[in-house]
PDB file of C-alpha atoms in Angstrom:
ATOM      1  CA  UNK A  25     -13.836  11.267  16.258  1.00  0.00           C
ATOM      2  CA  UNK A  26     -12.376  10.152  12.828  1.00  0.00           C
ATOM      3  CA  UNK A  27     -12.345  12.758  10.283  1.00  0.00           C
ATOM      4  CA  UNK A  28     -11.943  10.969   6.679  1.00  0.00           C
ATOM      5  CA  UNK A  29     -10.493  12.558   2.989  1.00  0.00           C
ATOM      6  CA  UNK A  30     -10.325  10.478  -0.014  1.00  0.00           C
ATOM      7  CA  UNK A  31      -8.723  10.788  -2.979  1.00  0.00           C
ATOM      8  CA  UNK A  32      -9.582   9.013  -6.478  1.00  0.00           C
ATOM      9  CA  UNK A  33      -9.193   5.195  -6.497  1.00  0.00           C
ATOM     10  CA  UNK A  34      -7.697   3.232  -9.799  1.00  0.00           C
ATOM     11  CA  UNK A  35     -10.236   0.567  -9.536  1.00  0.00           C
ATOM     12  CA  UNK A  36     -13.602   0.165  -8.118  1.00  0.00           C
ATOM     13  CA  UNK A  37     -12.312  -2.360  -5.592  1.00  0.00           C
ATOM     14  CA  UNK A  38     -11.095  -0.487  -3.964  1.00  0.00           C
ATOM     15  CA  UNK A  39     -12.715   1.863  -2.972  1.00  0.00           C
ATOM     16  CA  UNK A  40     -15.092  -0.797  -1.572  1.00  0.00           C
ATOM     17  CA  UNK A  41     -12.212  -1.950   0.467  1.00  0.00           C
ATOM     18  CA  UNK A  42     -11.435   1.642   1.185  1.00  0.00           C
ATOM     19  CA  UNK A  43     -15.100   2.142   2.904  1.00  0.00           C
ATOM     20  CA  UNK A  44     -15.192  -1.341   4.649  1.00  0.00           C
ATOM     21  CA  UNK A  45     -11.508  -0.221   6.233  1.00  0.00           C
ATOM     22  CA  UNK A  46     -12.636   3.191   6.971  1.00  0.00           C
ATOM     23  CA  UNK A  47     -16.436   1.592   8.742  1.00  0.00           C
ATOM     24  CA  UNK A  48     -14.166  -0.216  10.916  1.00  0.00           C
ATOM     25  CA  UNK A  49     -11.922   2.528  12.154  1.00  0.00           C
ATOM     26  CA  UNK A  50     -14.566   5.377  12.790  1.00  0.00           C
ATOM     27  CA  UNK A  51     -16.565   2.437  15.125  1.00  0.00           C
ATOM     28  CA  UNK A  52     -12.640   1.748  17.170  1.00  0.00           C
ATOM     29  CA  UNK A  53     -12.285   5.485  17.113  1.00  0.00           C
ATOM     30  CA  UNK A  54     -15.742   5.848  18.473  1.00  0.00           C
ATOM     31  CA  UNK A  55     -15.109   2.731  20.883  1.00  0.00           C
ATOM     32  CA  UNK A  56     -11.850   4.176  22.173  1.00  0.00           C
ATOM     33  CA  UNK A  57     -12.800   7.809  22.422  1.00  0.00           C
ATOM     34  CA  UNK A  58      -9.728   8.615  20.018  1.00  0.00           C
ATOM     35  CA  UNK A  59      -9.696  11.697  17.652  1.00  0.00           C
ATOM     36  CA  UNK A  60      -7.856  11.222  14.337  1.00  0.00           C
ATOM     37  CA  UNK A  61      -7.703  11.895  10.900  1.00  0.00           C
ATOM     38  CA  UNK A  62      -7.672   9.259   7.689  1.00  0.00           C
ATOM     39  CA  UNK A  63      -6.697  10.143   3.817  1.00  0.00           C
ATOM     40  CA  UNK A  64      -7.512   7.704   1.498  1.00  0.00           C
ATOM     41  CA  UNK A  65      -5.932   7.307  -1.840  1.00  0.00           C
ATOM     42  CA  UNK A  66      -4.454  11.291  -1.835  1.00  0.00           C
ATOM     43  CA  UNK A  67      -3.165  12.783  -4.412  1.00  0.00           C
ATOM     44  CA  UNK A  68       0.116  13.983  -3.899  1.00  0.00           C
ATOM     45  CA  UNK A  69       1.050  17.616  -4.942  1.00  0.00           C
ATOM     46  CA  UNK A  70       4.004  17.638  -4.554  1.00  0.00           C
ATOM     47  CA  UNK A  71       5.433  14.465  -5.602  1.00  0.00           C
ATOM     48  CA  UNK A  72       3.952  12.283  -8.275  1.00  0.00           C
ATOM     49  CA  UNK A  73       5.265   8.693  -6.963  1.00  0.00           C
ATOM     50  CA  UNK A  74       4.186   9.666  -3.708  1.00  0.00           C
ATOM     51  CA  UNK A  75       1.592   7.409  -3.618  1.00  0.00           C
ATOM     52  CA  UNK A  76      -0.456   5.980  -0.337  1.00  0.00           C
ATOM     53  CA  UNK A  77      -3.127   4.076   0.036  1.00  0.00           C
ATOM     54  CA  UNK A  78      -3.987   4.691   3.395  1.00  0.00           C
ATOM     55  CA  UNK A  79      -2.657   8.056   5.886  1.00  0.00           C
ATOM     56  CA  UNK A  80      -3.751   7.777   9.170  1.00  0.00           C
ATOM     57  CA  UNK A  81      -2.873  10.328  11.913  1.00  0.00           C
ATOM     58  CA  UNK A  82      -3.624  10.777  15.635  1.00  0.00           C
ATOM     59  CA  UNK A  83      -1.799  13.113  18.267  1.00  0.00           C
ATOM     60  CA  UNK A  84       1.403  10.864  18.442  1.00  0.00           C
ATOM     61  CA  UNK A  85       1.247   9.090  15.124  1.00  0.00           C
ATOM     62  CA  UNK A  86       1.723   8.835  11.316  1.00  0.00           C
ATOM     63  CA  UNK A  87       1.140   5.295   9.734  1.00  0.00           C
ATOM     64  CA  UNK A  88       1.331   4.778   6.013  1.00  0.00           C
ATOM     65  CA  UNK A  89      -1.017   2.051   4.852  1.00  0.00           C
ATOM     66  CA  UNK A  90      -0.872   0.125   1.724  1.00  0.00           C
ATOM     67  CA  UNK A  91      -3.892  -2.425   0.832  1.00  0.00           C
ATOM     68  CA  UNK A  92      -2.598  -5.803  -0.954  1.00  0.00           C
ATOM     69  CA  UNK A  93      -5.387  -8.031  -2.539  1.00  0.00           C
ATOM     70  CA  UNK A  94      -3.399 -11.357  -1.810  1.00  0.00           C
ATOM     71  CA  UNK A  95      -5.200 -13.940  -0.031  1.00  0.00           C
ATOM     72  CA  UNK A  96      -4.134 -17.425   1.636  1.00  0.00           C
ATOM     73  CA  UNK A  97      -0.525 -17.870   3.210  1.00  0.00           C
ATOM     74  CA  UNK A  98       1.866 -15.404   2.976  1.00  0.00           C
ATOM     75  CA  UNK A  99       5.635 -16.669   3.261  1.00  0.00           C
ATOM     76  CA  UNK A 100       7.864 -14.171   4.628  1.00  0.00           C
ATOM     77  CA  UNK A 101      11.587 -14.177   3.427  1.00  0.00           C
ATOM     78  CA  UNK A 102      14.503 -14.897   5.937  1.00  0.00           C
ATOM     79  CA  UNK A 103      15.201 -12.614   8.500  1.00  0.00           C
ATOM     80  CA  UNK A 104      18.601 -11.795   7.488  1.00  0.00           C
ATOM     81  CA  UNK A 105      17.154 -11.722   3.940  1.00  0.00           C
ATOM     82  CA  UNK A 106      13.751  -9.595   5.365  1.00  0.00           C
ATOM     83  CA  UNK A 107      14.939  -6.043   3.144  1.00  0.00           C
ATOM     84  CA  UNK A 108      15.284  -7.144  -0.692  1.00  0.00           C
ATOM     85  CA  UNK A 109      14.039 -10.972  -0.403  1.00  0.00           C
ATOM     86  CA  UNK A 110      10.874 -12.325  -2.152  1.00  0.00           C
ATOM     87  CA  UNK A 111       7.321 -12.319  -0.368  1.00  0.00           C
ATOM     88  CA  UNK A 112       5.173 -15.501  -2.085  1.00  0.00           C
ATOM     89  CA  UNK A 113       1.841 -17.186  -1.298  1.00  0.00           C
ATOM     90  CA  UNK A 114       1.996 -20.659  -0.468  1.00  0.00           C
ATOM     91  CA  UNK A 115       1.304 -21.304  -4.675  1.00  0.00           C
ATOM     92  CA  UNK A 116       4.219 -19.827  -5.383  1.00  0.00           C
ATOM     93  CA  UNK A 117       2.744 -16.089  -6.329  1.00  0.00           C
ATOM     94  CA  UNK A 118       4.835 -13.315  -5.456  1.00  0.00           C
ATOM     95  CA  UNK A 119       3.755 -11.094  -3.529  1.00  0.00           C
ATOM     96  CA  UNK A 120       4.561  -7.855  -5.115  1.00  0.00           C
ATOM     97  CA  UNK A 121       5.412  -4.334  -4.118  1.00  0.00           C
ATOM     98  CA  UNK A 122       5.140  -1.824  -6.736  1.00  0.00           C
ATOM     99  CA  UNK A 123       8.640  -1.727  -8.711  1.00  0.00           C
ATOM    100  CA  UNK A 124      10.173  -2.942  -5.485  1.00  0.00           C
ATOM    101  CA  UNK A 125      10.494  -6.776  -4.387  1.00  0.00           C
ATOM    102  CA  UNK A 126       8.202  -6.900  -1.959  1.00  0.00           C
ATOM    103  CA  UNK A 127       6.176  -4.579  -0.196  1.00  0.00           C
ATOM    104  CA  UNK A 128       8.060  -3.689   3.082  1.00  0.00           C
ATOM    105  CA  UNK A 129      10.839  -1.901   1.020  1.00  0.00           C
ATOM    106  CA  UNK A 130       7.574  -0.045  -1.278  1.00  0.00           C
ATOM    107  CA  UNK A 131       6.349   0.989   1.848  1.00  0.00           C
ATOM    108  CA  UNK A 132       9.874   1.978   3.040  1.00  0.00           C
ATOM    109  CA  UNK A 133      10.352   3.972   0.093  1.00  0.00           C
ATOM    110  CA  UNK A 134       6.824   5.874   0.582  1.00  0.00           C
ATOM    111  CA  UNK A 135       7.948   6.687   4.501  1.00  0.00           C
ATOM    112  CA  UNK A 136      11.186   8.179   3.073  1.00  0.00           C
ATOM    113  CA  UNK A 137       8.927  10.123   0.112  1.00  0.00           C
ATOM    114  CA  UNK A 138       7.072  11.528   3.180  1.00  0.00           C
ATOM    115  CA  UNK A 139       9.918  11.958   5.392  1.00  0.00           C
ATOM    116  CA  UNK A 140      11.035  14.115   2.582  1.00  0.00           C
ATOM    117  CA  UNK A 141       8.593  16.242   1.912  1.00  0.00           C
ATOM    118  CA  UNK A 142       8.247  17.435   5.283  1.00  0.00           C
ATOM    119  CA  UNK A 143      11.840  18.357   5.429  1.00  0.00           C
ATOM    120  CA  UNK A 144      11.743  20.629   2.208  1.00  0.00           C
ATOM    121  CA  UNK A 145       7.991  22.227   3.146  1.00  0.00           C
ATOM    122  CA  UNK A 146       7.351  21.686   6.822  1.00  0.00           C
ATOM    123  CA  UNK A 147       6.933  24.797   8.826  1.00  0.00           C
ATOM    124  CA  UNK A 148       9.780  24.648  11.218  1.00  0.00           C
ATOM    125  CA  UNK A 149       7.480  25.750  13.983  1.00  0.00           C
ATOM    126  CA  UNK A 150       5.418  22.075  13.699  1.00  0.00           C
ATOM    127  CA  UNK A 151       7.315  19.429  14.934  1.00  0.00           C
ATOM    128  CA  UNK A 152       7.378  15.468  13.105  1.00  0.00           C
ATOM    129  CA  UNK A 153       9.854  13.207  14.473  1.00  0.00           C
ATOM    130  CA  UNK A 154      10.971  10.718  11.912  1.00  0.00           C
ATOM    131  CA  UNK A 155       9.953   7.964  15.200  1.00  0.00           C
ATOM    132  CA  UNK A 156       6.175   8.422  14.931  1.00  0.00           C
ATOM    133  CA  UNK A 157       6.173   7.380  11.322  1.00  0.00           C
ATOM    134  CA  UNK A 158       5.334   3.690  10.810  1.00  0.00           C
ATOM    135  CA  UNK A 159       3.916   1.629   7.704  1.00  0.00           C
ATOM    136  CA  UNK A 160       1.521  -1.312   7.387  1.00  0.00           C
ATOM    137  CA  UNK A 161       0.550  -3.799   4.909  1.00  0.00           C
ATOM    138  CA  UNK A 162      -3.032  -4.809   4.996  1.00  0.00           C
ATOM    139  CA  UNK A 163      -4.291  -7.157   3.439  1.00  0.00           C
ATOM    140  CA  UNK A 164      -7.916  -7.190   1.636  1.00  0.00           C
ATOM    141  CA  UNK A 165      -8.576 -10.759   2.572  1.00  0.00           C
ATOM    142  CA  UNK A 166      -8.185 -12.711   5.263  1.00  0.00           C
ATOM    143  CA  UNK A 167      -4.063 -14.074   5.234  1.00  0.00           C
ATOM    144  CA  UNK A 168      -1.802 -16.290   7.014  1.00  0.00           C
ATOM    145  CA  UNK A 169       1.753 -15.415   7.746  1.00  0.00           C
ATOM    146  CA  UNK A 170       4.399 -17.655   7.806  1.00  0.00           C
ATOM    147  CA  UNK A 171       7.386 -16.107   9.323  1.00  0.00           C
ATOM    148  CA  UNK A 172       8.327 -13.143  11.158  1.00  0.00           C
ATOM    149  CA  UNK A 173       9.905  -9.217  11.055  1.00  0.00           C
ATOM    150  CA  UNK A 174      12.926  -9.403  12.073  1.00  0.00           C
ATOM    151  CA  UNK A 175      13.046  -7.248  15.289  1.00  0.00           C
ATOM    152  CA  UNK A 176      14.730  -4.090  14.147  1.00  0.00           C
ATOM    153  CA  UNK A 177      11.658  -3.222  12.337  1.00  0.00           C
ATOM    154  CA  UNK A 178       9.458  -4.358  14.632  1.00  0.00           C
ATOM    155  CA  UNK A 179       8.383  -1.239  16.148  1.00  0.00           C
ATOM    156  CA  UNK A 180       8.070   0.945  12.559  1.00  0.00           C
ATOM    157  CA  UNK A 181       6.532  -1.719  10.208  1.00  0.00           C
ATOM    158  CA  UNK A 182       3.441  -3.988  10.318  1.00  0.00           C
ATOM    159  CA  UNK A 183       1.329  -6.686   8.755  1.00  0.00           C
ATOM    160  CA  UNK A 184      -2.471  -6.938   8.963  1.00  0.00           C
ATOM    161  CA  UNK A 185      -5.218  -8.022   7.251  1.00  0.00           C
ATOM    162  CA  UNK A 186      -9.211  -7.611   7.281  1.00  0.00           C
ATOM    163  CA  UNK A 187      -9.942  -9.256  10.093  1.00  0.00           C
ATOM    164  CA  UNK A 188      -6.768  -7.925  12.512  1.00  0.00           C
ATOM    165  CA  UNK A 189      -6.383  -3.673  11.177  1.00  0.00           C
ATOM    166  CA  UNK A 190      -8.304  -2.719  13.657  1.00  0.00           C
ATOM    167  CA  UNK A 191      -6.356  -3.875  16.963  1.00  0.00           C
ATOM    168  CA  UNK A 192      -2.996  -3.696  14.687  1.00  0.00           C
ATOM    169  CA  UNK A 193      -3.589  -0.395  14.407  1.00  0.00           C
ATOM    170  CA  UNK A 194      -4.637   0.402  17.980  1.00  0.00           C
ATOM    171  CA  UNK A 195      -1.548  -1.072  19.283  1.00  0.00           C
ATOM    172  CA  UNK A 196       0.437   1.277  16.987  1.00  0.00           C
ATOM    173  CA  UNK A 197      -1.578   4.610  17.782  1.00  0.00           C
ATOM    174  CA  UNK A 198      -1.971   3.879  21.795  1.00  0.00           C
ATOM    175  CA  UNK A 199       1.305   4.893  22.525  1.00  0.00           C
ATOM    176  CA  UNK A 200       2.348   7.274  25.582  1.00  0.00           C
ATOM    177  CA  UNK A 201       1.801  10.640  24.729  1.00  0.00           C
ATOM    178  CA  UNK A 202       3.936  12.967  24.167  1.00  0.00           C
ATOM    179  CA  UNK A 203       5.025  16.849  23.669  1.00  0.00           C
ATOM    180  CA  UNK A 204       4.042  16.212  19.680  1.00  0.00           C
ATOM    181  CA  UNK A 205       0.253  17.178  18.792  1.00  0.00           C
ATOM    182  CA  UNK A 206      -0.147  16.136  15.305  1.00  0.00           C
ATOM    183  CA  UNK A 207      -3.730  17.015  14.862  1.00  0.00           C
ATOM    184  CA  UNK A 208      -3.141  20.823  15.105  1.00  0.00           C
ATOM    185  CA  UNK A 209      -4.832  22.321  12.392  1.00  0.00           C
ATOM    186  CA  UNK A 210      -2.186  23.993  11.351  1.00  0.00           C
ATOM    187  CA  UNK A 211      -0.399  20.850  10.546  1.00  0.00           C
ATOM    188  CA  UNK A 212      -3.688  19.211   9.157  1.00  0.00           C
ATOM    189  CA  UNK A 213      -4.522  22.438   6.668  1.00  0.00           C
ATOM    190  CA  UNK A 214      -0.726  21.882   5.680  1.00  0.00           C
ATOM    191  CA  UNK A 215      -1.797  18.063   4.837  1.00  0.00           C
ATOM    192  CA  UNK A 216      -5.073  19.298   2.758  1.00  0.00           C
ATOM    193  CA  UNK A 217      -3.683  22.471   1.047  1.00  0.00           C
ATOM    194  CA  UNK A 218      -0.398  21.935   0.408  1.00  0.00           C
ATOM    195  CA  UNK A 219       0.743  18.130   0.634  1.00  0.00           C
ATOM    196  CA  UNK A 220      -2.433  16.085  -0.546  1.00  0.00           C
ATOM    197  CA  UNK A 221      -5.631  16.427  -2.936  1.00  0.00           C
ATOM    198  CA  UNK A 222      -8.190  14.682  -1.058  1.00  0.00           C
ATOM    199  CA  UNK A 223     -12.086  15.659  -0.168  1.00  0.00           C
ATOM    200  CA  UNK A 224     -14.096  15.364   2.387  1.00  0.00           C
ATOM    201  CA  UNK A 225     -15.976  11.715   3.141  1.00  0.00           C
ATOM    202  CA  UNK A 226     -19.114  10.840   3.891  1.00  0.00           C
ATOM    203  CA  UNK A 227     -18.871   7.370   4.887  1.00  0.00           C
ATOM    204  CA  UNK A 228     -22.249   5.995   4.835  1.00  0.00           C
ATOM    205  CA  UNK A 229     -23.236   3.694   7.956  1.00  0.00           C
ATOM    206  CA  UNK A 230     -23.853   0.606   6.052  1.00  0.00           C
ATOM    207  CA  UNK A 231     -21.178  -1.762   4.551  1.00  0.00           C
ATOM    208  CA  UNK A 232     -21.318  -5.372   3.822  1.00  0.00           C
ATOM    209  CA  UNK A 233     -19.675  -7.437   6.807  1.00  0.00           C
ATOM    210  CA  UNK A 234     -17.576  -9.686   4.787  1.00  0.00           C
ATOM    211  CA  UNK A 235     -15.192  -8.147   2.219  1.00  0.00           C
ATOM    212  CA  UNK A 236     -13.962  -9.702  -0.590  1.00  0.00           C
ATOM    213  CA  UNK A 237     -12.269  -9.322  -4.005  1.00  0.00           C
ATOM    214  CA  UNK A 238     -13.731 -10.627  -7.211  1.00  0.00           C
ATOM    215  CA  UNK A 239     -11.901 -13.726  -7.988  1.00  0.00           C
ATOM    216  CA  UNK A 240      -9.806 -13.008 -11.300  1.00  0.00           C
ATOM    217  CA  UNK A 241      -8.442  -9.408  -9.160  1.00  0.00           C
ATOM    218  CA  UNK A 242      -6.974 -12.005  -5.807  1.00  0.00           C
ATOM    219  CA  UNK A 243      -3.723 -12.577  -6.729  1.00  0.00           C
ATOM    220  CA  UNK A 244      -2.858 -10.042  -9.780  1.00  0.00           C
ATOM    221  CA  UNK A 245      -3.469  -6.189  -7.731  1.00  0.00           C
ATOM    222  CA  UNK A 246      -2.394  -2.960  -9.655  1.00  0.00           C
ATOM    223  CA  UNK A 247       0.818  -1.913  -8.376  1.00  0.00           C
ATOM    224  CA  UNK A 248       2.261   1.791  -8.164  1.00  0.00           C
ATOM    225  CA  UNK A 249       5.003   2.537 -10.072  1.00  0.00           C
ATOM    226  CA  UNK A 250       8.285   2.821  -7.295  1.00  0.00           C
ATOM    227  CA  UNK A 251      11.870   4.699  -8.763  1.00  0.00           C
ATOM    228  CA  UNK A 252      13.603   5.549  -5.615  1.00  0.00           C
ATOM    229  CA  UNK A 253      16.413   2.977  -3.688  1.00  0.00           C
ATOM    230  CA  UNK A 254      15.659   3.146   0.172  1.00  0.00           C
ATOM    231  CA  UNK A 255      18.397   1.680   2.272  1.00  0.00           C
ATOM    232  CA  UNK A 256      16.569   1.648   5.354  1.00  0.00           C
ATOM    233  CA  UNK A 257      12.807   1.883   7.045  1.00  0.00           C
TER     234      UNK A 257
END
């Protein structure tokens, strides 16, 4: 079973996006007999940049999800340039990432955010390895990527879009458990009360198959406002 919070979204797209995401994960929840729990859009408490699109956790797993409203190719920069280079679509649009250059160092700066805030406000007693935190980029319309992640990031950072999340995101959370039971509701409450402002969501059993951004929002999406230098993911 998927248990789903949400936040407030910036624009109304969103949250469209927000419910056709959600749809698909409480049927491969449902499908795969999983238990988990999904924030979307949270307000952070503590920290004011701290802000995620997308928290998704099972037993062994924390993912941090950020929704980009590109569309078309997506060219990847160099592998030896993968950190600080330049995401574009195949027209030459830059694919941004907040205040960062492109969106695997935003995302890397949200892990380390999080990473953070557990260290200062975690309960000793719960245990969060650093290794089951990973972070995605998904897409709101169907992409093409032309290049690759350069290996060392392989197993912490991932690209998707609407038509792949689902099994991109079963291959991250079907891992071999372990010792680490992140769904205690201890840790959970901790999430709710003290990290995140987010209620409770009832996600109604109808959504439109195909998903898809008005044409004048495609290429131009609100970004969050990033402040913080991350050396590494």
């Amino acid at each position: 079973m998927l248990q789903i919070y949400k936040g407030e979204a910036n624009r109304s797209h969103e949250n469209t996006f927000f419910r056709y995401f959600a749809t698909k994960l409480v049927a491969l929840f449902e499908r795969n007999s999983m238990d988990g729990v999904l924030f979307g859009m949270p307000k952070s408490l503590i920290w004011d940049d701290l802000q995620i699109d997308a928290l998704l956790i099972t037993k062994n797993t924390i993912t941090i999800i950020d929704f980009k409203d590109y569309a078309g190719e997506v060219i990847l920069p160099n592998e030896d340039l993968f950190k600080y280079g330049r995401w574009e679509t195949s027209s030459g649009i830059h694919v941004k990432g907040g205040s960062s250059v492109n969106p695997f160092t935003q995302l890397g700066k949200q892990r380390y955010k999080l990473i953070q805030v557990f260290e200062k406000t975690l309960d000793r007693n719960i245990r969060v390895s650093n290794k089951n935190i990973s972070t995605m980029v998904c897409f709101c319309n169907p992409v093409s990527i032309i290049g690759n992640i350069p290996a060392s990031f392989k197993l912490s950072f991932f690209i998707a879009d609407k038509n792949n999340f689902s099994n991109t995101l079963l291959d991250i959370i079907d891992v071999v458990e372990s010792d680490t039971n992140l769904l205690e509701d201890c840790f959970i409450l901790y999430l709710k009360e003290q990290i995140f402002e987010a209620r409770e969501y009832n996600l109604t059993t109808s959504v439109d198959n195909e998903y898809s951004l008005p044409e004048d929002e495609l290429l131009f999406p609100k970004e969050a406002t990033e402040d913080i230098i991350v050396n590494s993911v």
